[in-house]
Amino acid sequence: MIGNIVRRGVVDSTNEVAKGLVAEAVAPWTVVVAEKQVEGRGRSGRAWVSPRGGLYLSVIVQEDLQRLPMASLTAGVAVVDTLSDQALEATIKWPNDVLIGGAKVAGVLVEGIVGPQTYWAIVGIGVNSDFPLEALPRQIRDNATTLRHELGGRVDNELLLHSLLDSFQSSYPAPGEERSVVARYNEVCSTLGKEVRVETNRGIINGKAVEVGASGFIVLETKNGQKVELAEGSILSEG
Ligand code: BTN
């Protein structure tokens, strides 16, 4: 499935480059990879600091808008499984922060767009891979890590790219076959079982994180025993 890999040097954001390719008509499963981003984007309007040595890619997937959460869950699982192949124990903090030892090493930003004939998911993945922790600004560094820092040596981004794409492709579920990737996500999601405080569009919600469903919603059990499903949000604290 993975098709053409479009390689770029310095870009604003690989997701933007991918959107440009969709507008010009592109083959599904085209991948954009850049060496550095100067306007890398994270979730909720945040920036994704993208120095050289990181792995920055966007996979262009033909997908219905309602299946965008599935693309996001699958990308998170693919990153965790790729890292575990390198003996690194990674987990996911809902919705899709990939952590090693509680520090963020990778993130996923999926954007849906309407193309000339169909819908597309731009699956953006950023991994702090082959650069030292000091390359990140001090305020991010406290809660982040890099693969070079964890492994104590250089990282081959080319190998990492290919194993990540293999893992993403092999885990990506056909419609109706979402069960295994959702189960795997629930296995590696470190948010589950914890008392959490979540900032949402509806305000702050507290509860025990119980599970994540195929829609990407997290289910919280509140103090009064009610179950609340959250489609979006940022975890402020995990107990
Ligand atoms: C997050 O954790 O907030 C998501 C970070 C996603 C970063 C990747 S890097 C490749 C792609 N291009 C972007 O501008 N963002 C995503």
Short mmCIF file of C-alpha atoms and ligand atoms in Angstrom, two decimals:
data_model
loop_
_atom_site.label_atom_id
_atom_site.label_comp_id
_atom_site.label_asym_id
_atom_site.label_seq_id
_atom_site.Cartn_x
_atom_site.Cartn_y
_atom_site.Cartn_z
CA MET A 1 0.00 0.00 0.00
CA ILE A 2 2.66 2.54 1.01
CA GLY A 3 3.43 4.25 -2.26
CA ASN A 4 5.65 7.06 -3.27
CA ILE A 5 7.83 8.69 -0.60
CA VAL A 6 8.18 12.42 -1.32
CA ARG A 7 11.35 13.70 0.33
CA ARG A 8 11.85 17.32 1.26
CA GLY A 9 14.53 19.29 3.13
CA VAL A 10 13.12 22.19 5.12
CA VAL A 11 9.34 22.66 4.99
CA ASP A 12 6.76 24.62 6.94
CA SER A 13 4.86 21.45 7.92
CA THR A 14 4.72 18.06 6.22
CA ASN A 15 0.94 18.14 6.73
CA GLU A 16 0.80 21.34 4.64
CA VAL A 17 2.97 19.82 1.91
CA ALA A 18 0.67 16.75 1.93
CA LYS A 19 -2.41 18.95 1.56
CA GLY A 20 -0.81 20.64 -1.44
CA LEU A 21 -0.22 17.22 -3.03
CA VAL A 22 -3.86 16.23 -2.49
CA ALA A 23 -4.99 19.42 -4.25
CA GLU A 24 -2.85 18.41 -7.26
CA ALA A 25 -4.24 14.83 -7.24
CA VAL A 26 -2.07 12.30 -5.48
CA ALA A 27 -1.95 8.52 -5.16
CA PRO A 28 -3.31 7.17 -1.84
CA TRP A 29 -0.62 6.17 0.65
CA THR A 30 1.86 8.73 -0.62
CA VAL A 31 4.17 9.76 2.23
CA VAL A 32 5.83 13.16 2.72
CA VAL A 33 9.04 13.17 4.79
CA ALA A 34 11.03 16.28 5.73
CA GLU A 35 14.38 16.83 7.44
CA LYS A 36 13.18 19.84 9.38
CA GLN A 37 9.95 21.83 9.86
CA VAL A 38 9.83 25.53 10.59
CA GLU A 39 6.09 25.62 11.34
CA GLY A 40 5.54 22.12 12.66
CA ARG A 41 2.10 21.83 14.19
CA GLY A 42 0.85 19.89 17.17
CA ARG A 43 -2.65 19.31 18.49
CA SER A 44 -4.80 22.15 19.83
CA GLY A 45 -2.92 24.81 17.87
CA ARG A 46 0.37 24.08 19.60
CA ALA A 47 3.71 24.14 17.80
CA TRP A 48 5.75 20.96 17.21
CA VAL A 49 9.40 21.89 17.60
CA SER A 50 11.13 20.13 14.69
CA PRO A 51 14.93 20.40 14.61
CA ARG A 52 17.05 18.44 12.15
CA GLY A 53 17.49 14.82 13.19
CA GLY A 54 13.81 14.32 14.03
CA LEU A 55 11.51 12.18 11.93
CA TYR A 56 8.65 14.20 10.43
CA LEU A 57 6.21 12.54 8.10
CA SER A 58 2.67 12.72 6.80
CA VAL A 59 0.90 9.74 5.28
CA ILE A 60 -1.90 10.58 2.85
CA VAL A 61 -4.74 8.11 3.35
CA GLN A 62 -8.02 8.04 1.46
CA GLU A 63 -10.51 7.88 4.29
CA ASP A 64 -14.03 8.80 5.37
CA LEU A 65 -14.16 11.73 7.76
CA GLN A 66 -15.81 9.63 10.48
CA ARG A 67 -12.84 7.21 10.42
CA LEU A 68 -10.24 9.91 11.16
CA PRO A 69 -10.01 8.83 14.83
CA MET A 70 -9.13 5.34 13.60
CA ALA A 71 -6.23 6.76 11.57
CA SER A 72 -5.04 8.53 14.69
CA LEU A 73 -5.31 5.46 16.98
CA THR A 74 -3.52 3.33 14.39
CA ALA A 75 -0.67 5.83 14.05
CA GLY A 76 -0.15 5.93 17.83
CA VAL A 77 -0.12 2.13 18.01
CA ALA A 78 2.32 1.93 15.07
CA VAL A 79 4.78 4.27 16.81
CA VAL A 80 4.60 2.29 20.07
CA ASP A 81 5.08 -1.04 18.26
CA THR A 82 8.00 0.32 16.23
CA LEU A 83 9.73 1.53 19.39
CA SER A 84 9.10 -1.75 21.17
CA ASP A 85 10.95 -3.48 18.30
CA GLN A 86 13.95 -1.45 19.49
CA ALA A 87 13.43 -2.63 23.07
CA LEU A 88 11.98 0.72 24.09
CA GLU A 89 8.89 0.48 26.25
CA ALA A 90 6.57 3.22 25.02
CA THR A 91 2.99 4.00 26.01
CA ILE A 92 0.27 6.33 24.75
CA LYS A 93 -1.18 9.15 26.76
CA TRP A 94 -4.66 9.74 25.35
CA PRO A 95 -5.30 10.80 22.68
CA ASN A 96 -1.94 10.23 21.00
CA ASP A 97 1.12 11.42 22.88
CA VAL A 98 3.72 8.67 22.75
CA LEU A 99 5.74 8.53 25.96
CA ILE A 100 8.85 6.75 27.18
CA GLY A 101 9.13 6.73 30.97
CA GLY A 102 6.45 9.42 31.14
CA ALA A 103 8.30 11.80 28.78
CA LYS A 104 6.92 12.63 25.34
CA VAL A 105 8.89 11.24 22.41
CA ALA A 106 6.35 11.42 19.58
CA GLY A 107 3.00 12.88 18.62
CA VAL A 108 0.32 12.40 15.98
CA LEU A 109 -1.77 15.07 14.27
CA VAL A 110 -4.45 13.84 11.87
CA GLU A 111 -6.19 16.38 9.67
CA GLY A 112 -9.15 15.59 7.43
CA ILE A 113 -9.54 17.31 4.09
CA VAL A 114 -12.00 17.21 1.24
CA GLY A 115 -10.22 16.49 -2.03
CA PRO A 116 -11.55 16.90 -5.56
CA GLN A 117 -13.44 13.59 -5.44
CA THR A 118 -13.01 12.07 -2.03
CA TYR A 119 -12.01 12.62 1.60
CA TRP A 120 -8.45 12.29 2.81
CA ALA A 121 -6.76 11.88 6.16
CA ILE A 122 -3.38 13.51 6.48
CA VAL A 123 -1.71 11.45 9.20
CA GLY A 124 1.15 13.55 10.57
CA ILE A 125 3.66 11.82 12.83
CA GLY A 126 6.59 13.51 14.56
CA VAL A 127 9.27 11.56 16.44
CA ASN A 128 12.04 13.16 18.49
CA SER A 129 14.55 10.69 17.17
CA ASP A 130 18.17 11.46 16.26
CA PHE A 131 18.92 14.64 18.20
CA PRO A 132 20.00 15.37 21.76
CA LEU A 133 17.48 16.49 24.34
CA GLU A 134 19.29 19.85 24.48
CA ALA A 135 18.05 20.62 20.95
CA LEU A 136 14.58 21.19 22.44
CA PRO A 137 13.70 24.44 24.21
CA ARG A 138 14.10 24.25 27.98
CA GLN A 139 10.36 24.51 28.73
CA ILE A 140 9.60 21.46 26.56
CA ARG A 141 12.66 19.48 27.65
CA ASP A 142 11.36 18.83 31.14
CA ASN A 143 8.52 16.66 29.84
CA ALA A 144 10.11 15.32 26.67
CA THR A 145 12.72 12.86 25.54
CA THR A 146 14.42 11.81 22.31
CA LEU A 147 15.40 8.39 20.99
CA ARG A 148 19.06 9.38 20.90
CA HIS A 149 18.81 10.35 24.57
CA GLU A 150 17.07 7.07 25.47
CA LEU A 151 19.36 4.82 23.44
CA GLY A 152 22.56 6.73 24.20
CA GLY A 153 23.63 6.81 20.54
CA ARG A 154 22.74 7.68 16.96
CA VAL A 155 19.42 6.58 15.49
CA ASP A 156 18.96 5.50 11.87
CA ASN A 157 15.95 7.56 10.79
CA GLU A 158 15.68 5.70 7.50
CA LEU A 159 15.22 2.35 9.26
CA LEU A 160 12.85 3.96 11.73
CA LEU A 161 10.78 5.44 8.88
CA HIS A 162 10.45 2.11 7.13
CA SER A 163 9.54 0.11 10.21
CA LEU A 164 7.03 2.78 11.21
CA LEU A 165 5.41 2.73 7.77
CA ASP A 166 5.33 -1.10 7.78
CA SER A 167 3.73 -1.12 11.18
CA PHE A 168 1.19 1.60 10.26
CA GLN A 169 0.25 -0.17 7.07
CA SER A 170 -0.08 -3.62 8.63
CA SER A 171 -2.15 -2.34 11.57
CA TYR A 172 -4.42 -0.07 9.51
CA PRO A 173 -7.87 -1.69 9.70
CA ALA A 174 -10.28 -2.15 6.82
CA PRO A 175 -13.82 -0.96 7.63
CA GLY A 176 -15.41 -3.44 10.08
CA GLU A 177 -12.05 -4.74 11.26
CA GLU A 178 -11.21 -2.06 13.77
CA ARG A 179 -11.36 -4.34 16.79
CA SER A 180 -7.73 -5.43 16.95
CA VAL A 181 -6.21 -1.97 16.66
CA VAL A 182 -8.61 -0.62 19.29
CA ALA A 183 -7.68 -3.52 21.59
CA ARG A 184 -3.97 -2.88 21.03
CA TYR A 185 -4.48 0.85 21.72
CA ASN A 186 -6.22 0.03 25.02
CA GLU A 187 -3.31 -2.27 25.93
CA VAL A 188 -0.66 0.42 25.46
CA CYS A 189 -2.63 3.44 26.71
CA SER A 190 -1.08 4.45 30.04
CA THR A 191 -3.95 6.86 30.78
CA LEU A 192 -6.37 4.00 31.45
CA GLY A 193 -7.01 3.05 35.05
CA LYS A 194 -5.85 6.49 36.27
CA GLU A 195 -7.75 9.34 37.86
CA VAL A 196 -7.45 12.13 35.31
CA ARG A 197 -8.22 15.79 34.97
CA VAL A 198 -9.12 16.65 31.38
CA GLU A 199 -9.44 20.09 29.81
CA THR A 200 -12.19 19.99 27.19
CA ASN A 201 -14.27 22.49 25.21
CA ARG A 202 -16.92 21.94 27.90
CA GLY A 203 -14.52 22.78 30.75
CA ILE A 204 -12.51 20.60 33.11
CA ILE A 205 -13.76 17.05 33.69
CA ASN A 206 -12.39 14.72 36.36
CA GLY A 207 -12.80 10.96 36.48
CA LYS A 208 -11.20 7.57 36.20
CA ALA A 209 -10.18 6.70 32.64
CA VAL A 210 -11.81 3.40 31.75
CA GLU A 211 -11.40 2.74 28.03
CA VAL A 212 -10.96 4.20 24.57
CA GLY A 213 -13.44 3.20 21.86
CA ALA A 214 -13.19 2.89 18.08
CA SER A 215 -14.36 6.49 17.73
CA GLY A 216 -11.30 7.60 19.70
CA PHE A 217 -13.51 8.71 22.60
CA ILE A 218 -12.17 8.13 26.07
CA VAL A 219 -14.66 6.94 28.68
CA LEU A 220 -14.32 8.47 32.16
CA GLU A 221 -16.12 7.22 35.23
CA THR A 222 -16.93 10.22 37.42
CA LYS A 223 -17.17 10.25 41.26
CA ASN A 224 -20.95 9.73 41.14
CA GLY A 225 -20.50 6.61 38.98
CA GLN A 226 -21.59 8.25 35.74
CA LYS A 227 -19.80 7.37 32.51
CA VAL A 228 -18.80 10.33 30.36
CA GLU A 229 -17.40 10.01 26.83
CA LEU A 230 -14.93 12.64 25.68
CA ALA A 231 -14.16 13.14 22.02
CA GLU A 232 -11.40 15.65 22.58
CA GLY A 233 -9.35 17.14 25.35
CA SER A 234 -5.95 17.50 26.94
CA ILE A 235 -5.04 15.56 30.05
CA LEU A 236 -3.88 18.09 32.64
CA SER A 237 -2.94 15.53 35.27
CA GLU A 238 -2.93 11.79 35.75
CA GLY A 239 -3.06 10.34 39.25
C1 BTN B 1 1.09 16.55 19.00
O1 BTN B 1 1.58 15.74 19.80
O2 BTN B 1 0.60 17.60 19.40
C2 BTN B 1 1.10 16.21 17.55
C3 BTN B 1 2.44 16.44 16.91
C4 BTN B 1 2.46 16.07 15.45
C5 BTN B 1 3.73 16.48 14.75
C6 BTN B 1 3.82 15.98 13.34
S1 BTN B 1 5.42 16.22 12.63
C7 BTN B 1 4.82 15.77 11.07
C8 BTN B 1 3.45 16.43 10.93
N1 BTN B 1 3.58 17.78 10.48
C9 BTN B 1 3.19 18.69 11.39
O3 BTN B 1 3.20 19.92 11.26
N2 BTN B 1 2.76 18.04 12.49
C10 BTN B 1 2.85 16.60 12.35
#
